[in-house]
mmCIF file of N, CA and C in Angstrom:
data_model
loop_
_atom_site.group_PDB
_atom_site.id
_atom_site.type_symbol
_atom_site.label_atom_id
_atom_site.label_comp_id
_atom_site.label_asym_id
_atom_site.label_seq_id
_atom_site.Cartn_x
_atom_site.Cartn_y
_atom_site.Cartn_z
ATOM 1 N N MET P 1 134.291 54.218 139.692
ATOM 2 C CA MET P 1 133.017 54.898 139.693
ATOM 3 C C MET P 1 131.971 54.212 139.594
ATOM 4 N N ASP P 2 132.176 52.903 139.296
ATOM 5 C CA ASP P 2 131.103 51.955 139.084
ATOM 6 C C ASP P 2 130.161 51.956 140.498
ATOM 7 N N TYR P 3 131.148 51.978 141.663
ATOM 8 C CA TYR P 3 130.503 51.758 142.971
ATOM 9 C C TYR P 3 129.395 52.783 143.143
ATOM 10 N N LEU P 4 129.520 54.130 142.848
ATOM 11 C CA LEU P 4 128.527 55.140 142.774
ATOM 12 C C LEU P 4 127.179 54.675 142.096
ATOM 13 N N PHE P 5 127.473 54.140 140.939
ATOM 14 C CA PHE P 5 126.342 53.834 140.075
ATOM 15 C C PHE P 5 125.685 52.615 140.806
ATOM 16 N N GLN P 6 126.302 51.709 141.515
ATOM 17 C CA GLN P 6 125.774 50.505 142.117
ATOM 18 C C GLN P 6 124.999 51.004 143.602
ATOM 19 N N LYS P 7 125.580 52.125 144.162
ATOM 20 C CA LYS P 7 124.787 52.718 145.279
ATOM 21 C C LYS P 7 123.474 53.403 145.078
ATOM 22 N N VAL P 8 123.568 53.942 143.790
ATOM 23 C CA VAL P 8 122.181 54.791 143.532
ATOM 24 C C VAL P 8 121.384 53.557 142.976
ATOM 25 N N SER P 9 121.758 52.649 142.257
ATOM 26 C CA SER P 9 120.700 51.589 141.993
ATOM 27 C C SER P 9 120.266 50.857 143.238
ATOM 28 N N TYR P 10 121.043 50.510 144.108
ATOM 29 C CA TYR P 10 120.615 50.084 145.379
ATOM 30 C C TYR P 10 119.497 50.914 146.052
ATOM 31 N N LEU P 11 119.847 52.201 146.051
ATOM 32 C CA LEU P 11 118.897 52.996 146.693
ATOM 33 C C LEU P 11 117.438 53.125 145.815
ATOM 34 N N GLN P 12 117.705 53.028 144.602
ATOM 35 C CA GLN P 12 116.410 52.934 143.612
ATOM 36 C C GLN P 12 115.800 51.714 144.011
ATOM 37 N N GLY P 13 116.485 50.522 144.153
ATOM 38 C CA GLY P 13 115.796 49.273 144.489
ATOM 39 C C GLY P 13 115.048 49.331 145.763
ATOM 40 N N LEU P 14 115.902 49.898 146.720
ATOM 41 C CA LEU P 14 115.072 50.073 148.231
ATOM 42 C C LEU P 14 113.796 50.874 147.946
ATOM 43 N N ALA P 15 113.859 51.963 147.258
ATOM 44 C CA ALA P 15 112.638 52.780 147.083
ATOM 45 C C ALA P 15 111.576 52.177 146.414
ATOM 46 N N ASP P 16 111.929 51.166 145.379
ATOM 47 C CA ASP P 16 110.961 50.289 144.837
ATOM 48 C C ASP P 16 110.287 49.273 145.799
ATOM 49 N N GLY P 17 111.360 48.864 146.543
ATOM 50 C CA GLY P 17 110.820 47.758 147.313
ATOM 51 C C GLY P 17 110.006 48.248 148.495
ATOM 52 N N LEU P 18 110.263 49.404 148.931
ATOM 53 C CA LEU P 18 109.405 49.982 149.882
ATOM 54 C C LEU P 18 108.192 50.599 149.427
ATOM 55 N N ASN P 19 107.834 50.394 148.239
ATOM 56 C CA ASN P 19 106.707 50.730 147.433
ATOM 57 C C ASN P 19 106.226 52.382 147.870
ATOM 58 N N VAL P 20 107.657 53.295 147.660
ATOM 59 C CA VAL P 20 107.532 54.641 148.003
ATOM 60 C C VAL P 20 106.447 55.249 146.913
ATOM 61 N N ASP P 21 105.537 55.946 147.483
ATOM 62 C CA ASP P 21 104.424 56.460 146.576
ATOM 63 C C ASP P 21 105.084 57.850 145.987
ATOM 64 N N GLU P 22 105.089 57.749 144.769
ATOM 65 C CA GLU P 22 105.691 59.133 144.278
ATOM 66 C C GLU P 22 104.651 60.158 144.032
ATOM 67 N N ASN P 23 103.424 59.915 144.617
ATOM 68 C CA ASN P 23 102.344 61.051 144.468
ATOM 69 C C ASN P 23 102.614 61.643 145.935
ATOM 70 N N SER P 24 103.147 61.172 146.979
ATOM 71 C CA SER P 24 103.113 61.824 148.302
ATOM 72 C C SER P 24 104.379 62.898 148.273
ATOM 73 N N SER P 25 104.281 63.764 149.128
ATOM 74 C CA SER P 25 105.350 64.799 149.144
ATOM 75 C C SER P 25 106.721 63.941 149.385
ATOM 76 N N GLU P 26 106.585 63.153 150.453
ATOM 77 C CA GLU P 26 108.011 62.443 150.852
ATOM 78 C C GLU P 26 108.483 61.614 149.798
ATOM 79 N N GLY P 27 107.448 60.912 149.019
ATOM 80 C CA GLY P 27 107.800 59.989 147.934
ATOM 81 C C GLY P 27 108.539 61.070 146.804
ATOM 82 N N LYS P 28 108.038 61.991 146.512
ATOM 83 C CA LYS P 28 108.527 62.799 145.467
ATOM 84 C C LYS P 28 109.915 63.221 145.842
ATOM 85 N N LEU P 29 109.987 63.613 146.989
ATOM 86 C CA LEU P 29 111.322 64.285 147.467
ATOM 87 C C LEU P 29 112.399 63.070 147.428
ATOM 88 N N LEU P 30 112.038 61.944 147.852
ATOM 89 C CA LEU P 30 112.840 60.809 147.735
ATOM 90 C C LEU P 30 113.342 60.376 146.508
ATOM 91 N N VAL P 31 112.274 60.212 145.593
ATOM 92 C CA VAL P 31 112.649 59.965 144.123
ATOM 93 C C VAL P 31 113.602 60.968 143.457
ATOM 94 N N HIS P 32 113.245 62.217 143.804
ATOM 95 C CA HIS P 32 114.163 63.167 143.244
ATOM 96 C C HIS P 32 115.511 63.260 143.645
ATOM 97 N N ILE P 33 115.814 62.969 144.867
ATOM 98 C CA ILE P 33 116.996 62.856 145.572
ATOM 99 C C ILE P 33 117.905 61.601 145.011
ATOM 100 N N ILE P 34 117.091 60.538 144.720
ATOM 101 C CA ILE P 34 117.866 59.396 144.146
ATOM 102 C C ILE P 34 118.251 59.726 142.729
ATOM 103 N N ASP P 35 117.197 60.446 142.029
ATOM 104 C CA ASP P 35 117.519 60.831 140.519
ATOM 105 C C ASP P 35 118.737 61.818 140.491
ATOM 106 N N THR P 36 118.926 62.645 141.472
ATOM 107 C CA THR P 36 120.014 63.809 141.455
ATOM 108 C C THR P 36 121.180 63.002 141.707
ATOM 109 N N LEU P 37 121.088 61.983 142.764
ATOM 110 C CA LEU P 37 122.395 61.416 143.105
ATOM 111 C C LEU P 37 122.994 60.589 141.829
ATOM 112 N N GLY P 38 122.169 59.935 140.939
ATOM 113 C CA GLY P 38 122.345 59.509 139.757
ATOM 114 C C GLY P 38 123.048 60.564 138.778
ATOM 115 N N GLU P 39 122.623 61.502 138.734
ATOM 116 C CA GLU P 39 123.091 62.719 137.852
ATOM 117 C C GLU P 39 124.401 63.022 138.276
ATOM 118 N N PHE P 40 124.835 63.136 139.698
ATOM 119 C CA PHE P 40 125.958 63.645 140.430
ATOM 120 C C PHE P 40 126.944 62.400 139.886
ATOM 121 N N ALA P 41 126.556 61.229 140.041
ATOM 122 C CA ALA P 41 127.410 60.059 139.711
ATOM 123 C C ALA P 41 128.012 60.081 138.273
ATOM 124 N N GLU P 42 126.978 60.470 137.311
ATOM 125 C CA GLU P 42 127.304 60.523 135.980
ATOM 126 C C GLU P 42 128.285 61.811 135.707
ATOM 127 N N ALA P 43 128.103 63.116 136.431
ATOM 128 C CA ALA P 43 128.873 64.035 136.352
ATOM 129 C C ALA P 43 130.261 63.815 136.660
ATOM 130 N N LEU P 44 130.349 63.152 137.971
ATOM 131 C CA LEU P 44 131.513 62.893 138.512
ATOM 132 C C LEU P 44 132.438 61.758 137.591
ATOM 133 N N GLU P 45 131.796 61.006 136.987
ATOM 134 C CA GLU P 45 132.356 60.063 136.290
ATOM 135 C C GLU P 45 132.988 60.672 134.787
ATOM 136 N N GLU P 46 132.215 61.648 134.336
ATOM 137 C CA GLU P 46 132.721 62.399 133.258
ATOM 138 C C GLU P 46 133.939 63.285 133.778
ATOM 139 N N VAL P 47 133.927 63.952 134.570
ATOM 140 C CA VAL P 47 135.066 64.903 135.386
ATOM 141 C C VAL P 47 136.135 63.854 135.363
ATOM 142 N N SER P 48 135.930 62.786 136.022
ATOM 143 C CA SER P 48 137.106 61.839 136.275
ATOM 144 C C SER P 48 137.894 61.382 134.971
ATOM 145 N N GLU P 49 136.977 61.097 133.967
ATOM 146 C CA GLU P 49 137.385 60.512 132.603
ATOM 147 C C GLU P 49 138.199 61.842 131.987
ATOM 148 N N ASN P 50 137.795 63.086 132.007
ATOM 149 C CA ASN P 50 138.420 64.266 131.557
ATOM 150 C C ASN P 50 139.816 64.503 132.296
ATOM 151 N N GLN P 51 139.723 64.206 133.480
ATOM 152 C CA GLN P 51 140.867 64.461 134.496
ATOM 153 C C GLN P 51 142.106 63.616 133.836
ATOM 154 N N MET P 52 141.614 62.320 133.708
ATOM 155 C CA MET P 52 142.537 61.135 133.234
ATOM 156 C C MET P 52 143.198 61.708 131.738
ATOM 157 N N ASP P 53 142.283 61.940 130.902
ATOM 158 C CA ASP P 53 142.684 62.286 129.610
ATOM 159 C C ASP P 53 143.618 63.530 129.615
ATOM 160 N N LEU P 54 143.322 64.608 130.519
ATOM 161 C CA LEU P 54 144.359 65.749 130.632
ATOM 162 C C LEU P 54 145.422 65.215 131.404
ATOM 163 N N GLU P 55 145.799 64.372 132.184
ATOM 164 C CA GLU P 55 146.789 63.711 132.924
ATOM 165 C C GLU P 55 147.869 63.122 131.870
ATOM 166 N N ASP P 56 147.202 62.309 130.943
ATOM 167 C CA ASP P 56 147.718 61.714 129.891
ATOM 168 C C ASP P 56 148.315 62.773 128.937
ATOM 169 N N TYR P 57 147.501 63.799 128.643
ATOM 170 C CA TYR P 57 148.093 64.833 127.713
ATOM 171 C C TYR P 57 149.362 65.567 128.302
ATOM 172 N N VAL P 58 149.232 65.763 129.528
ATOM 173 C CA VAL P 58 150.331 66.593 130.185
ATOM 174 C C VAL P 58 151.461 65.540 130.291
ATOM 175 N N ASN P 59 151.350 64.181 130.383
ATOM 176 C CA ASN P 59 152.570 63.390 130.339
ATOM 177 C C ASN P 59 153.143 63.407 129.081
ATOM 178 N N PHE P 60 152.470 63.441 127.998
ATOM 179 C CA PHE P 60 153.009 63.419 126.529
ATOM 180 C C PHE P 60 153.682 64.717 126.420
ATOM 181 N N ILE P 61 153.147 65.837 126.904
ATOM 182 C CA ILE P 61 153.715 67.101 126.587
ATOM 183 C C ILE P 61 155.182 67.013 127.405
ATOM 184 N N ASP P 62 155.202 66.500 128.509
ATOM 185 C CA ASP P 62 156.347 66.483 129.565
ATOM 186 C C ASP P 62 157.413 65.580 128.826
ATOM 187 N N GLU P 63 157.078 64.704 128.196
ATOM 188 C CA GLU P 63 158.072 63.595 127.486
ATOM 189 C C GLU P 63 158.536 64.402 126.207
ATOM 190 N N ASP P 64 157.674 65.019 125.567
ATOM 191 C CA ASP P 64 158.007 65.748 124.362
ATOM 192 C C ASP P 64 159.242 66.734 124.671
ATOM 193 N N LEU P 65 158.650 67.579 125.821
ATOM 194 C CA LEU P 65 159.635 68.749 126.374
ATOM 195 C C LEU P 65 161.087 68.100 126.792
ATOM 196 N N ALA P 66 161.090 67.000 127.308
ATOM 197 C CA ALA P 66 162.290 66.333 127.794
ATOM 198 C C ALA P 66 163.010 66.128 126.682
ATOM 199 N N ASP P 67 162.443 65.515 125.484
ATOM 200 C CA ASP P 67 163.244 65.219 124.377
ATOM 201 C C ASP P 67 163.679 66.428 123.569
ATOM 202 N N LEU P 68 162.967 67.519 123.638
ATOM 203 C CA LEU P 68 163.287 68.770 122.975
ATOM 204 C C LEU P 68 164.369 69.353 123.753
ATOM 205 N N GLU P 69 164.448 69.434 125.218
ATOM 206 C CA GLU P 69 165.663 69.729 125.906
ATOM 207 C C GLU P 69 166.891 69.045 125.676
ATOM 208 N N GLU P 70 166.664 67.857 125.454
ATOM 209 C CA GLU P 70 167.875 66.942 125.281
ATOM 210 C C GLU P 70 168.374 67.249 123.884
ATOM 211 N N ASP P 71 167.630 67.460 122.956
ATOM 212 C CA ASP P 71 168.070 67.791 121.607
ATOM 213 C C ASP P 71 168.656 69.030 121.568
ATOM 214 N N ILE P 72 168.064 70.110 122.452
ATOM 215 C CA ILE P 72 168.732 71.342 122.260
ATOM 216 C C ILE P 72 169.931 71.471 123.004
ATOM 217 N N TYR P 73 169.893 70.986 124.351
ATOM 218 C CA TYR P 73 171.011 71.138 125.553
ATOM 219 C C TYR P 73 171.988 70.033 125.583
ATOM 220 N N GLY P 74 171.431 68.859 125.006
ATOM 221 C CA GLY P 74 172.433 67.777 125.080
ATOM 222 C C GLY P 74 172.438 67.276 126.519
ATOM 223 N N ASP P 75 173.883 66.587 126.667
ATOM 224 C CA ASP P 75 174.110 66.007 128.091
ATOM 225 C C ASP P 75 174.395 67.348 128.900
ATOM 226 N N ASP P 76 174.647 68.425 128.550
ATOM 227 C CA ASP P 76 174.986 69.406 129.510
ATOM 228 C C ASP P 76 173.692 69.901 130.374
ATOM 229 N N PHE P 77 172.738 69.789 129.802
ATOM 230 C CA PHE P 77 171.407 70.162 130.680
ATOM 231 C C PHE P 77 171.354 69.816 131.953
ATOM 232 N N GLU P 78 171.219 70.526 132.781
ATOM 233 C CA GLU P 78 171.137 70.249 134.118
ATOM 234 C C GLU P 78 169.578 69.869 134.576
ATOM 235 N N ASP P 79 169.179 69.062 135.388
ATOM 236 C CA ASP P 79 167.837 68.713 135.571
ATOM 237 C C ASP P 79 167.158 69.694 136.428
ATOM 238 N N TYR P 80 166.049 70.054 136.285
ATOM 239 C CA TYR P 80 165.449 70.959 137.157
ATOM 240 C C TYR P 80 165.218 70.572 138.619
ATOM 241 N N ASP P 81 165.199 69.417 138.700
ATOM 242 C CA ASP P 81 164.931 68.779 140.086
ATOM 243 C C ASP P 81 166.211 69.370 141.017
ATOM 244 N N ASP P 82 167.150 69.569 140.347
ATOM 245 C CA ASP P 82 168.466 69.945 141.182
ATOM 246 C C ASP P 82 168.647 71.442 141.168
ATOM 247 N N PHE P 83 167.620 72.076 140.498
ATOM 248 C CA PHE P 83 167.727 73.634 140.561
ATOM 249 C C PHE P 83 167.305 74.368 141.884
ATOM 250 N N ASP P 84 168.052 75.192 142.331
ATOM 251 C CA ASP P 84 167.893 75.876 143.435
ATOM 252 C C ASP P 84 166.987 77.096 143.210
ATOM 253 N N PHE P 85 165.551 76.970 143.528
ATOM 254 C CA PHE P 85 164.593 78.044 143.303
ATOM 255 C C PHE P 85 164.562 78.960 144.596
ATOM 256 N N GLU P 86 165.132 78.588 145.677
ATOM 257 C CA GLU P 86 165.294 79.406 146.858
ATOM 258 C C GLU P 86 166.183 80.550 146.512
ATOM 259 N N PHE P 87 167.082 80.506 145.581
ATOM 260 C CA PHE P 87 167.816 81.671 145.235
ATOM 261 C C PHE P 87 166.959 82.938 144.872
ATOM 262 N N TYR P 88 165.863 82.700 144.281
ATOM 263 C CA TYR P 88 165.115 83.798 143.719
ATOM 264 C C TYR P 88 163.791 84.111 144.933
ATOM 265 N N ASP P 89 163.796 85.487 144.973
ATOM 266 C CA ASP P 89 162.861 85.589 145.868
ATOM 267 C C ASP P 89 161.327 85.822 145.190
ATOM 268 N N ASP P 90 160.434 85.889 145.995
ATOM 269 C CA ASP P 90 159.063 85.667 145.546
ATOM 270 C C ASP P 90 158.462 86.903 144.706
ATOM 271 N N CYS P 91 159.258 88.113 144.852
ATOM 272 C CA CYS P 91 158.817 89.291 144.279
ATOM 273 C C CYS P 91 160.183 90.025 143.943
ATOM 274 N N CYS P 92 160.025 90.986 143.032
ATOM 275 C CA CYS P 92 161.105 91.738 142.727
ATOM 276 C C CYS P 92 160.836 93.262 142.742
ATOM 277 N N ASP P 93 161.663 94.032 142.538
ATOM 278 C CA ASP P 93 161.592 95.529 142.738
ATOM 279 C C ASP P 93 160.890 96.142 141.259
ATOM 280 N N ASP P 94 160.639 95.468 140.389
ATOM 281 C CA ASP P 94 160.042 96.017 139.161
ATOM 282 C C ASP P 94 158.624 96.276 139.304
ATOM 283 N N GLU P 95 158.193 97.514 139.076
ATOM 284 C CA GLU P 95 157.015 97.845 139.342
ATOM 285 C C GLU P 95 155.883 97.321 138.303
ATOM 286 N N ASP P 96 156.503 97.129 137.140
ATOM 287 C CA ASP P 96 155.576 96.596 135.951
ATOM 288 C C ASP P 96 155.369 95.175 136.091
ATOM 289 N N CYS P 97 156.192 94.505 137.156
ATOM 290 C CA CYS P 97 156.118 93.031 137.048
ATOM 291 C C CYS P 97 154.851 92.615 138.030
ATOM 292 N N GLY P 98 154.207 91.596 137.895
ATOM 293 C CA GLY P 98 153.001 91.406 138.564
ATOM 294 C C GLY P 98 153.395 90.707 139.959
ATOM 295 N N CYS P 99 154.699 90.596 140.247
ATOM 296 C CA CYS P 99 155.067 90.087 141.616
ATOM 297 C C CYS P 99 155.747 91.140 142.396
ATOM 298 N N PHE P 100 155.454 92.593 142.042
ATOM 299 C CA PHE P 100 155.985 93.508 142.672
ATOM 300 C C PHE P 100 155.348 93.542 144.281
ATOM 301 N N CYS P 101 156.312 93.712 145.143
ATOM 302 C CA CYS P 101 155.875 93.822 146.655
ATOM 303 C C CYS P 101 156.384 95.276 147.040
ATOM 304 N N GLU P 102 155.679 95.872 147.600
ATOM 305 C CA GLU P 102 156.044 97.312 148.300
ATOM 306 C C GLU P 102 156.597 96.671 149.486
ATOM 307 N N GLU P 103 157.741 97.496 149.936
ATOM 308 C CA GLU P 103 158.305 97.340 151.197
ATOM 309 C C GLU P 103 157.541 97.988 152.138
ATOM 310 N N ASP P 104 157.527 97.694 153.429
ATOM 311 C CA ASP P 104 156.791 98.171 154.552
ATOM 312 C C ASP P 104 157.300 99.751 154.911
ATOM 313 N N GLU P 105 156.688 100.443 154.812
ATOM 314 C CA GLU P 105 157.067 101.830 155.231
ATOM 315 C C GLU P 105 156.869 101.946 156.697
ATOM 316 N N GLU P 106 158.186 102.524 157.329
ATOM 317 C CA GLU P 106 157.960 102.558 158.805
ATOM 318 C C GLU P 106 157.862 103.943 159.311
#
């Protein structure tokens, strides 16, 4: 994310180097656009950090679940990667189930 901050700093430097008049309409617009880009960069960095933390947390949960499955099922446990999910339909005939699909009436 540092590259975003570098680009915003570069734009701020360009605006300063061009002596953008902050009192003119165009100058106000340019300064506010550059400030907004900086705020977007900060928000994006925060989202990225939160996403990485969430990824780590999910990995820890996955490892704990794998340990728990091994403790409960032992060596007889079949890996879900080999499980045939195509055996199950996307919906069932249970009206109370959220996946209920009505058959087309002809």
